[in-house]
Structures are given as structure tokens and as C-alpha cells.
PDB file of C-alpha atoms in Angstrom:
ATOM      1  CA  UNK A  40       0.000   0.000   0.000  1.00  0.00           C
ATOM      2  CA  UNK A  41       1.128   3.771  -0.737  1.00  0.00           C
ATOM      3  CA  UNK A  42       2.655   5.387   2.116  1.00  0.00           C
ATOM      4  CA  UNK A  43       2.992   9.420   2.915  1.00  0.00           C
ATOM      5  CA  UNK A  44       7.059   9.641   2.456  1.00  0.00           C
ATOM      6  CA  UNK A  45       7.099  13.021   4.403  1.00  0.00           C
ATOM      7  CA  UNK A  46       5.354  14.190   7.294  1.00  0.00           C
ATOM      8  CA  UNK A  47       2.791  17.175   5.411  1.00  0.00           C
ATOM      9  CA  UNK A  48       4.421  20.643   6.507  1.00  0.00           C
ATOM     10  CA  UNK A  49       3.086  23.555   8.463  1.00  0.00           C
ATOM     11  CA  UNK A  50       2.903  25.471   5.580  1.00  0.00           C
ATOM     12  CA  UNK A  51       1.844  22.853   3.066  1.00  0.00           C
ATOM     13  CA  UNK A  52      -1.019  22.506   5.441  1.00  0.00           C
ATOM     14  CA  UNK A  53      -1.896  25.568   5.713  1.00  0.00           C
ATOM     15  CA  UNK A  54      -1.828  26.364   2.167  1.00  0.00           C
ATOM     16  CA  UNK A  55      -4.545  23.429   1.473  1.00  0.00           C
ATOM     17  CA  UNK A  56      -7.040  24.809   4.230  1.00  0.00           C
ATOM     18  CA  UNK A  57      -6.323  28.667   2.469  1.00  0.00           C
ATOM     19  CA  UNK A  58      -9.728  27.736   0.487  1.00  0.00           C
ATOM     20  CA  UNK A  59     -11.872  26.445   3.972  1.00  0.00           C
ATOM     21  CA  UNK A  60     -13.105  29.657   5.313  1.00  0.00           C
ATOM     22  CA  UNK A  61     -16.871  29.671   6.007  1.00  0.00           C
ATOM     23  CA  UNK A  62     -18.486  32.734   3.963  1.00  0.00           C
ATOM     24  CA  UNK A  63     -19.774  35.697   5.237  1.00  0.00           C
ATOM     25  CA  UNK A  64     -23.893  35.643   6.002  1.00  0.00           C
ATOM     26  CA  UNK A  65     -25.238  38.428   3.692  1.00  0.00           C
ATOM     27  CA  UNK A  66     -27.702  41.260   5.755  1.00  0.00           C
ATOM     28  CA  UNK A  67     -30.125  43.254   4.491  1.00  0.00           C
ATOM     29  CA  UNK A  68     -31.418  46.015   6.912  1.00  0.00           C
ATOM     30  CA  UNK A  69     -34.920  45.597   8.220  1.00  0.00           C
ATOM     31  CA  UNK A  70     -37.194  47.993   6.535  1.00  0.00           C
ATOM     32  CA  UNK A  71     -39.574  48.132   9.596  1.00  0.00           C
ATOM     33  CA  UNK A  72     -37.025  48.682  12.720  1.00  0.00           C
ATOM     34  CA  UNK A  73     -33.380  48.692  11.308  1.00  0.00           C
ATOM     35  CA  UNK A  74     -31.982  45.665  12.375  1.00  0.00           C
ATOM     36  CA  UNK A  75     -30.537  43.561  10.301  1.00  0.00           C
ATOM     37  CA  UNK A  76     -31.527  40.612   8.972  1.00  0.00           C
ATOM     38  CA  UNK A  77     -31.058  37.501   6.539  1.00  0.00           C
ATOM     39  CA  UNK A  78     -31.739  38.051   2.837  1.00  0.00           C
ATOM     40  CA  UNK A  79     -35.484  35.852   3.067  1.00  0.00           C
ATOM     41  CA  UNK A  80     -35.838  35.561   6.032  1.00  0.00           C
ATOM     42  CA  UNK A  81     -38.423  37.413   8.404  1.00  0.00           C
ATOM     43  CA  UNK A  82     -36.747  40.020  10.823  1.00  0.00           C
ATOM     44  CA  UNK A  83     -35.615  38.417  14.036  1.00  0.00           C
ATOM     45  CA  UNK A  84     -35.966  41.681  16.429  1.00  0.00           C
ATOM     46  CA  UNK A  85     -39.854  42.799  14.925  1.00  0.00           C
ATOM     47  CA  UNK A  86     -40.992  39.943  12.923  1.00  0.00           C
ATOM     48  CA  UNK A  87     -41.305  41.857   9.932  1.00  0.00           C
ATOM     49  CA  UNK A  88     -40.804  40.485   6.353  1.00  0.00           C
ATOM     50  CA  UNK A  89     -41.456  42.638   2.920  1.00  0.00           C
ATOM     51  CA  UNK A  90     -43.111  45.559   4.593  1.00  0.00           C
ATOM     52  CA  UNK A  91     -45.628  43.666   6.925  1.00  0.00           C
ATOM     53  CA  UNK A  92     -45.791  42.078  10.436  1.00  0.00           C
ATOM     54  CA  UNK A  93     -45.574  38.135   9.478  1.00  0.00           C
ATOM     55  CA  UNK A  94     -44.526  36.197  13.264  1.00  0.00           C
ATOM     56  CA  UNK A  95     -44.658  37.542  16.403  1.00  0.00           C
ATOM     57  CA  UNK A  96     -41.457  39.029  16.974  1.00  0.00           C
ATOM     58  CA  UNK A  97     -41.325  36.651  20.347  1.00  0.00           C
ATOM     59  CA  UNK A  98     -41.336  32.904  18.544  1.00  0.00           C
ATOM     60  CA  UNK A  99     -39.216  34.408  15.588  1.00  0.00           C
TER      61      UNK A  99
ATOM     62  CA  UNK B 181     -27.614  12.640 -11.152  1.00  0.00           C
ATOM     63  CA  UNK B 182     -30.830  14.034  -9.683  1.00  0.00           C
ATOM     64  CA  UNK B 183     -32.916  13.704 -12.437  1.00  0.00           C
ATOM     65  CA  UNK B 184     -36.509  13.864 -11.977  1.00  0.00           C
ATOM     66  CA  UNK B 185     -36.754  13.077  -8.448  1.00  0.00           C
ATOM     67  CA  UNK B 186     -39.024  14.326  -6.578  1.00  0.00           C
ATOM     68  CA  UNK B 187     -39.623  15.379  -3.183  1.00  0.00           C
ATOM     69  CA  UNK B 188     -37.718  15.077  -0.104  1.00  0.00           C
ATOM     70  CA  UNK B 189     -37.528  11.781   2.213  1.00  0.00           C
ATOM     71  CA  UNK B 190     -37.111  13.479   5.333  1.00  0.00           C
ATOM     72  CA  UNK B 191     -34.965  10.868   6.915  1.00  0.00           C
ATOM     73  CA  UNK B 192     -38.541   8.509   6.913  1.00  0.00           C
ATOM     74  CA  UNK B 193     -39.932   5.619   5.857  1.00  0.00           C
ATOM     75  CA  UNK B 194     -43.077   5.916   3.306  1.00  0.00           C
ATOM     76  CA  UNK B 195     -45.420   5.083   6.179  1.00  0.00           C
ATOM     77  CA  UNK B 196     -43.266   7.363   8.280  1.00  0.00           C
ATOM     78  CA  UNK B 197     -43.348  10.341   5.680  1.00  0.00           C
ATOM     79  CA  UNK B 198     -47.415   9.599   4.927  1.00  0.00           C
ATOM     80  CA  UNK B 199     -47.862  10.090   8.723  1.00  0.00           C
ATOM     81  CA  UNK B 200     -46.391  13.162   9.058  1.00  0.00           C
ATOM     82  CA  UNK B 201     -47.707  14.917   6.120  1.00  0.00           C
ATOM     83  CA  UNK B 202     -50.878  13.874   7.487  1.00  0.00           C
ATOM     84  CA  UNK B 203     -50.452  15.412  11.028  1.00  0.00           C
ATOM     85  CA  UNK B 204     -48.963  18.775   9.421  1.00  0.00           C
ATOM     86  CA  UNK B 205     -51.676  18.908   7.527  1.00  0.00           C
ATOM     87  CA  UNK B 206     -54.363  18.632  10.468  1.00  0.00           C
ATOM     88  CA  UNK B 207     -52.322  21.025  12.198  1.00  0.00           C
ATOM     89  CA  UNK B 208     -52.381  23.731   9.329  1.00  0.00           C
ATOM     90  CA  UNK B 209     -56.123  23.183   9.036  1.00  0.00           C
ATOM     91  CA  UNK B 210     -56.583  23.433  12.352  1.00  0.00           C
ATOM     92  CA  UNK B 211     -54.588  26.675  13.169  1.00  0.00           C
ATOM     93  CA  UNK B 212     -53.994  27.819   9.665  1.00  0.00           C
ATOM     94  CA  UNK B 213     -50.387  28.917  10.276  1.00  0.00           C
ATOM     95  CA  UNK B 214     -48.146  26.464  12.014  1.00  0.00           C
ATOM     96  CA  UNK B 215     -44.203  27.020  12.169  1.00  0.00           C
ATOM     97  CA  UNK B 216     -41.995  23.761  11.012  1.00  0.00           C
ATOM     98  CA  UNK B 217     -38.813  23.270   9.409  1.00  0.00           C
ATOM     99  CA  UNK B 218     -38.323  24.681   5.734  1.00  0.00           C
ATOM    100  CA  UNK B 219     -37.597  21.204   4.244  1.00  0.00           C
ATOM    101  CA  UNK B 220     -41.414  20.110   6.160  1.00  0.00           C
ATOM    102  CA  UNK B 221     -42.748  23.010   4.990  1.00  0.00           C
ATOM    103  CA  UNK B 222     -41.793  23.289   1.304  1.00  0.00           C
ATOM    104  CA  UNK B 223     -42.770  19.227   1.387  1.00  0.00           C
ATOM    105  CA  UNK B 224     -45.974  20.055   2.675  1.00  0.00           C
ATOM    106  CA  UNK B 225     -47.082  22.882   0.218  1.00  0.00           C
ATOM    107  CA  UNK B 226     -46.967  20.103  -2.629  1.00  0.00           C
ATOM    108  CA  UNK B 227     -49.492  17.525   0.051  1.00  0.00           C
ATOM    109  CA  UNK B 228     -52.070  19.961   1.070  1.00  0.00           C
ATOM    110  CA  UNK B 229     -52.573  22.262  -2.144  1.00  0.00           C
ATOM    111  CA  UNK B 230     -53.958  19.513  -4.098  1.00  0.00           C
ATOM    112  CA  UNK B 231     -56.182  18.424  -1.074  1.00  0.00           C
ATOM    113  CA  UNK B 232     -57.363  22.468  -0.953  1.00  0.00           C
ATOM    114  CA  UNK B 233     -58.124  22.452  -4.535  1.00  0.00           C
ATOM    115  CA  UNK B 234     -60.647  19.390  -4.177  1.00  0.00           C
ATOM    116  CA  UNK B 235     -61.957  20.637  -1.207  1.00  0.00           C
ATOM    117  CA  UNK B 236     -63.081  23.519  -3.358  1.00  0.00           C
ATOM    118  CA  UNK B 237     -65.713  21.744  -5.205  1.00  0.00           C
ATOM    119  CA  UNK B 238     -68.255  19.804  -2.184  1.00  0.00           C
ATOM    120  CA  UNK B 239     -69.374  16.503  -3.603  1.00  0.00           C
ATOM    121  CA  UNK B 240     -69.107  13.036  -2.188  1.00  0.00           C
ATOM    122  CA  UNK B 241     -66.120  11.979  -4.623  1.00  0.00           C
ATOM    123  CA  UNK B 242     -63.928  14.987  -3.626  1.00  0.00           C
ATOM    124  CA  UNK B 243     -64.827  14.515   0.022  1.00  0.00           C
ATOM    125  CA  UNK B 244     -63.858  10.580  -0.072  1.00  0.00           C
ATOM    126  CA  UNK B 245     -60.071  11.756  -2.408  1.00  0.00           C
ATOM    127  CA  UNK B 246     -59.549  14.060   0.809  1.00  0.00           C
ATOM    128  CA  UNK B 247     -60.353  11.600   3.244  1.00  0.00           C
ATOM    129  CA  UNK B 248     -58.042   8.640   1.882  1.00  0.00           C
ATOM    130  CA  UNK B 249     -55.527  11.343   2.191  1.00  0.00           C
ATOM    131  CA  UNK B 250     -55.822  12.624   5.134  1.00  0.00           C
ATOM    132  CA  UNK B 251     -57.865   9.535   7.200  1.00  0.00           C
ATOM    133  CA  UNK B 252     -59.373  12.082   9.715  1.00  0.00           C
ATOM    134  CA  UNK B 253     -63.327  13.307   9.651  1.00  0.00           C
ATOM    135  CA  UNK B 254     -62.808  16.555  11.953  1.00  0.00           C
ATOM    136  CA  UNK B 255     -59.669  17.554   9.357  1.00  0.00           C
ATOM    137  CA  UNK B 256     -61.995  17.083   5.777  1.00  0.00           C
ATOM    138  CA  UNK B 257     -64.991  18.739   7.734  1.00  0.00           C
ATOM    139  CA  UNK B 258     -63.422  21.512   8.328  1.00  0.00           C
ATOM    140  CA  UNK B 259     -61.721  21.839   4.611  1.00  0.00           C
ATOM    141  CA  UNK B 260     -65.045  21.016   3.034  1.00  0.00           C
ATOM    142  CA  UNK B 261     -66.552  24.096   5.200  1.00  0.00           C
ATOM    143  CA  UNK B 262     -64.495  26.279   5.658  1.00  0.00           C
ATOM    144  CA  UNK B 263     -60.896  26.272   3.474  1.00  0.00           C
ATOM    145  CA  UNK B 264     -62.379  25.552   0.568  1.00  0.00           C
ATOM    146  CA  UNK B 265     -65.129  27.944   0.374  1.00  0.00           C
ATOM    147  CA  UNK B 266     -62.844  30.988   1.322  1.00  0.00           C
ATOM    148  CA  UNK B 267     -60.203  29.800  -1.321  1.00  0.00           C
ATOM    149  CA  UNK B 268     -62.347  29.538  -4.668  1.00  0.00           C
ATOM    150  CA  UNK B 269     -60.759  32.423  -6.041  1.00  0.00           C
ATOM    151  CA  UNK B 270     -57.266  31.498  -5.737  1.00  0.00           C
ATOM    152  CA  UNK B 271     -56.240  29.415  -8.477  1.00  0.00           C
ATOM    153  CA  UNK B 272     -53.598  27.608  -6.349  1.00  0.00           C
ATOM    154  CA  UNK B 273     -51.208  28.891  -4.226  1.00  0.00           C
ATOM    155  CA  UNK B 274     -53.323  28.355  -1.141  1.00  0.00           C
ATOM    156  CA  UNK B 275     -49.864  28.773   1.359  1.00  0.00           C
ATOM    157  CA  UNK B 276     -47.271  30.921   1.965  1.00  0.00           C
ATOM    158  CA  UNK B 277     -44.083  30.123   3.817  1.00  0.00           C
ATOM    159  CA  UNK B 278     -41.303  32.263   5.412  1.00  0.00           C
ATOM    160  CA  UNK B 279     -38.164  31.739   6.918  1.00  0.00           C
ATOM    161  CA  UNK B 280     -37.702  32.404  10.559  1.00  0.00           C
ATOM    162  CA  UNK B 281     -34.000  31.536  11.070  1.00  0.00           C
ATOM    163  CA  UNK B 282     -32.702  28.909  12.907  1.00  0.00           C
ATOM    164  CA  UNK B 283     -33.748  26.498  15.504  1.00  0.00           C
ATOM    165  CA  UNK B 284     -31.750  26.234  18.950  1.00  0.00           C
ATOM    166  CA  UNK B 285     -31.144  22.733  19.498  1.00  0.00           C
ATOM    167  CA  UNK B 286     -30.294  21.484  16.179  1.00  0.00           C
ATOM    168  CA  UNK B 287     -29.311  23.921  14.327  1.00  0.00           C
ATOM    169  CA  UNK B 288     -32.572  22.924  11.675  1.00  0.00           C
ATOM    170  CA  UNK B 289     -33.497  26.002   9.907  1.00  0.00           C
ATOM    171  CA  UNK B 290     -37.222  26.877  10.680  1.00  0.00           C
ATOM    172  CA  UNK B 291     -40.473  28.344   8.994  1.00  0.00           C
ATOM    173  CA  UNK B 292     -44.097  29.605   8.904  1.00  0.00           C
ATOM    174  CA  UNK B 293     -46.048  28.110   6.747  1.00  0.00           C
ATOM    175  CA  UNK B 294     -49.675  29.624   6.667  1.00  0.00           C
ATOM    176  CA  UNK B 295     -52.999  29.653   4.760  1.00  0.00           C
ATOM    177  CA  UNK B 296     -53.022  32.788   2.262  1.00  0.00           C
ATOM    178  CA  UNK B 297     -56.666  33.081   2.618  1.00  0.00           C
ATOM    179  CA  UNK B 298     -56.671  33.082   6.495  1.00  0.00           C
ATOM    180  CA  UNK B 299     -53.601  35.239   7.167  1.00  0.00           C
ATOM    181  CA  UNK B 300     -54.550  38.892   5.976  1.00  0.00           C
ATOM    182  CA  UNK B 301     -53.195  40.625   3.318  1.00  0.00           C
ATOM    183  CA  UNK B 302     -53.237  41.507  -0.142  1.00  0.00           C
ATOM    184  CA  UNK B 303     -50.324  41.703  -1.764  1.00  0.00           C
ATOM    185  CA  UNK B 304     -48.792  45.171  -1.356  1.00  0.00           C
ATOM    186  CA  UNK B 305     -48.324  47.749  -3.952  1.00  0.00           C
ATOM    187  CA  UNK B 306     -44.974  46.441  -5.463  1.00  0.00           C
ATOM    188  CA  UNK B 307     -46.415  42.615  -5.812  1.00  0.00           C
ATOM    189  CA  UNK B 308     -49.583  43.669  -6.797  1.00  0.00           C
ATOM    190  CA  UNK B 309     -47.835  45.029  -9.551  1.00  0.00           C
ATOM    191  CA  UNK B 310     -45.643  42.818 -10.805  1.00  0.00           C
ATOM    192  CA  UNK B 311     -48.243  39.932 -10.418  1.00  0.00           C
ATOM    193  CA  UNK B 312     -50.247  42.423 -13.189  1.00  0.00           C
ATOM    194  CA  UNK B 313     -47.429  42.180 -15.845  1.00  0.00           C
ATOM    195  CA  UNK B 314     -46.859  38.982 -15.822  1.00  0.00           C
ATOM    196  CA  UNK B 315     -50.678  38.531 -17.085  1.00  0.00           C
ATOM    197  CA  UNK B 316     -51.219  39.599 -20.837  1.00  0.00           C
ATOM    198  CA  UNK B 317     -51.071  42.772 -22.266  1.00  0.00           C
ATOM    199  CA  UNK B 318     -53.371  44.686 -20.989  1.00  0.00           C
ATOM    200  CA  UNK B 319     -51.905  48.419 -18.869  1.00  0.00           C
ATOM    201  CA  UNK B 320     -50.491  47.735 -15.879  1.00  0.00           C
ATOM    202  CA  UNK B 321     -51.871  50.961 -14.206  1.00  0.00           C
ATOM    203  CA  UNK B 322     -54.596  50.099 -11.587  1.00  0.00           C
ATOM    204  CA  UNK B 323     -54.623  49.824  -7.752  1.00  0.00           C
ATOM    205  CA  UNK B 324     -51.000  51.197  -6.619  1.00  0.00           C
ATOM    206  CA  UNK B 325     -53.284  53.916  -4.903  1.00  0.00           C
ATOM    207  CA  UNK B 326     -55.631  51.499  -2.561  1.00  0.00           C
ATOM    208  CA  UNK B 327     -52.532  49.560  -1.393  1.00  0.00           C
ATOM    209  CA  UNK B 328     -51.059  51.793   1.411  1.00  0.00           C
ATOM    210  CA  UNK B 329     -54.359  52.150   3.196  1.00  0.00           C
ATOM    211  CA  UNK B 330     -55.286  48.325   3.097  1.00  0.00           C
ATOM    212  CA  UNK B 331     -52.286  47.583   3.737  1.00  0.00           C
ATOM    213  CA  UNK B 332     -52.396  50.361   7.588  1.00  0.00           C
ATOM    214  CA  UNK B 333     -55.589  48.393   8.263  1.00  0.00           C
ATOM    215  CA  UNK B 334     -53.758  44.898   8.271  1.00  0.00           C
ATOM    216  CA  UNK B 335     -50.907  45.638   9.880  1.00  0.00           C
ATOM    217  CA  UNK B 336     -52.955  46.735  12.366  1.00  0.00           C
ATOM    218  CA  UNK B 337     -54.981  44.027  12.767  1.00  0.00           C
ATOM    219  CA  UNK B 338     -51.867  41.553  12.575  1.00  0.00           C
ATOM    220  CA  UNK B 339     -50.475  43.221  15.005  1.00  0.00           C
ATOM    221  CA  UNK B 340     -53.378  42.936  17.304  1.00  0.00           C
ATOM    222  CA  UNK B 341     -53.377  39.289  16.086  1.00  0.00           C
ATOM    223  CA  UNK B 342     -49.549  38.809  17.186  1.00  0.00           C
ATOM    224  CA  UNK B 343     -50.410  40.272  20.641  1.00  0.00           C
ATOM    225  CA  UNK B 344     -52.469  37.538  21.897  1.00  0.00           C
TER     226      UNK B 344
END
């Protein structure tokens, strides 16, 4: 069976997990109160989603 | 490849998956807005719309194709008087879901999924609009002006409705 011939460096290591960042969640500003909030997804502070009151802002 | 399939399994068994449209379903008759998880929700927009649009029409054949579907008298009652009635004028489209974020324990990202007809609301101004171009070519003028009041009047009365 294949074998590693060198332990994998620091920096070789490193290099590989340059690409495994997790992405910024986008925000959009709340229309009704100003927080922000996810792109589609009701406000979690007033419960708001495209300019009306959808959830209690309690459960959301 | 994911060709053509259809659906989600929702980590269930047929039986398992059957049951639980099923109870979603008696709980969104029941309550007419019921929060789940988006993947339940979405599924159960493709269960219950069909079962709405029979319920439309009362006659003994739609009442028995809802209730081999759904295997519960109080649920089709209740459809049969009451949903389907108030949604004759929609031509599908009977629910509407939003996303509420995500769920403590799990991590399971959650949503509202409610009855249109039962939950308020005509479309504001802006989606009142665009719903009117996408229909043929007549001018897509009318009704920006009655939107802002209507829309005052719900809010109110959702608000009022969030309060108790």
C-alpha cells in the first residue's frame, strides 16, 4: 500500500485549508425597525418580512 | 444525477413520511399557520394544495379523495366548510411560507407556513404590480393607490393578532 514519504508541513497545510473559510452571512437592513436581517428571512428583532408584520417578533 | 426526483424523504420511511404529512396537515387546518422546518414546509405545500383544490368543489367523490388522504373526519370537515369555500378564487397557491432563522437545538433552519386566505393581506403595492405584468397585455396601471391604506388596516390588525 502507498505510504505518505514526508510528514505534510506547516505550511503545506496551511496552504490546502487557504480555500476552507466559512463565507460571510449576507444582511439586508430591516425595513420596519433597522436591524438587520437575513436576505429571506423574516426580521428576528420585529418579525417583519417585505413591509408587513408576518410572526410575532417573540417565537421568531 | 438528480434527475426527476421528486420530493424530499425526510430521513422517513413511506409510512413514516405519509404520517407526518398527514399530522402537518391537520395542524395547518386546524390553526392555519403552524411554524416547522423549511424542508417540512416546502414538502408540505406540494401535500395539502392539491387536497385544498378538491376541497373547493363539495361533492361526495372529492370529500372521499380528501379523506383517503388525510384519514381524519374533523380535518376534511373543516376543509369542506371552511378552506375551501374561502379559497375559490385562488387558483392555487393556497400557502405561503417564510423563513424564521434557525432552531436552537439542532441547528434545523425553521419556517411559517400559513394559509393565504386566512392570514390577511393583499399583496402590497410592489407585488400587486408585478403579479399584473406577468398577465397579458393589458396596462399595468390600476390599484398602486388602494394599497397603502389596506395595507395600515392589516398591519394593524396583525399586530393585534400577534399580541395575543
Amino acid at each position: 500500500m502507498a505510504h505518505p514519504k514526508r510528514k505534510t508541513s506547516k505550511a503545506r497545510r496551511d496552504k490546502r485549508r487557504s480555500h476552507h473559510a466559512i463565507a460571510d452571512v449576507t444582511l439586508a437592513k430591516c425595513s420596519n425597525c433597522g436591524e438587520m436581517h437575513r436576505y429571506h428571512h423574516a426580521c428576528a428583532s420585529c418579525g417583519y418580512y417585505r413591509g408587513r408584520q408576518v410572526v410575532n417578533a417573540a417565537n421568531a | 444525477m438528480r434527475h426527476r426526483v421528486k420530493g424530499r424523504k425526510l430521513s422517513r420511511t413511506a409510512s413514516h413520511r405519509k404520517a407526518t404529512m398527514r399530522a402537518l396537515t391537520m395542524a395547518l387546518v386546524k390553526e392555519h399557520r403552524i411554524t416547522t422546518t423549511v424542508a417540512k414546509a416546502k414538502e408540505l405545500r406540494s401535500f395539502v394544495e392539491p387536497i385544498i383544490t378538491r376541497s373547493k368543489e363539495d361533492n361526495l367523490l372529492n370529500r372521499r379523495m380528501v379523506f383517503s388522504s388525510l384519514q381524519n373526519k374533523e380535518t376534511v370537515k373543516k376543509l369542506f366548510a371552511e378552506i375551501g369555500p374561502q379559497s375559490v378564487d385562488r387558483p392555487g397557491g393556497y400557502t405561503r411560507v417564510i423563513k424564521l432563522g434557525f432552531r436552537q437545538g439542532d441547528g434545523a433552519e425553521m419556517a411559517m407556513i400559513e394559509l393565504v386566505d386566512f392570514n390577511d393581506i393583499k399583496p402590497e403595492g410592489k407585488a400587486t404590480k408585478k403579479k399584473r405584468t406577468r398577465r397579458a397585455g393589458k396596462s399595468n396601471t390600476p390599484t398602486t393607490t388602494e394599497a397603502p391604506k389596506a395595507e395600515a388596516a392589516e398591519d394593524a390588525a396583525d399586530t393585534a393578532k400577534a399580541a395575543e
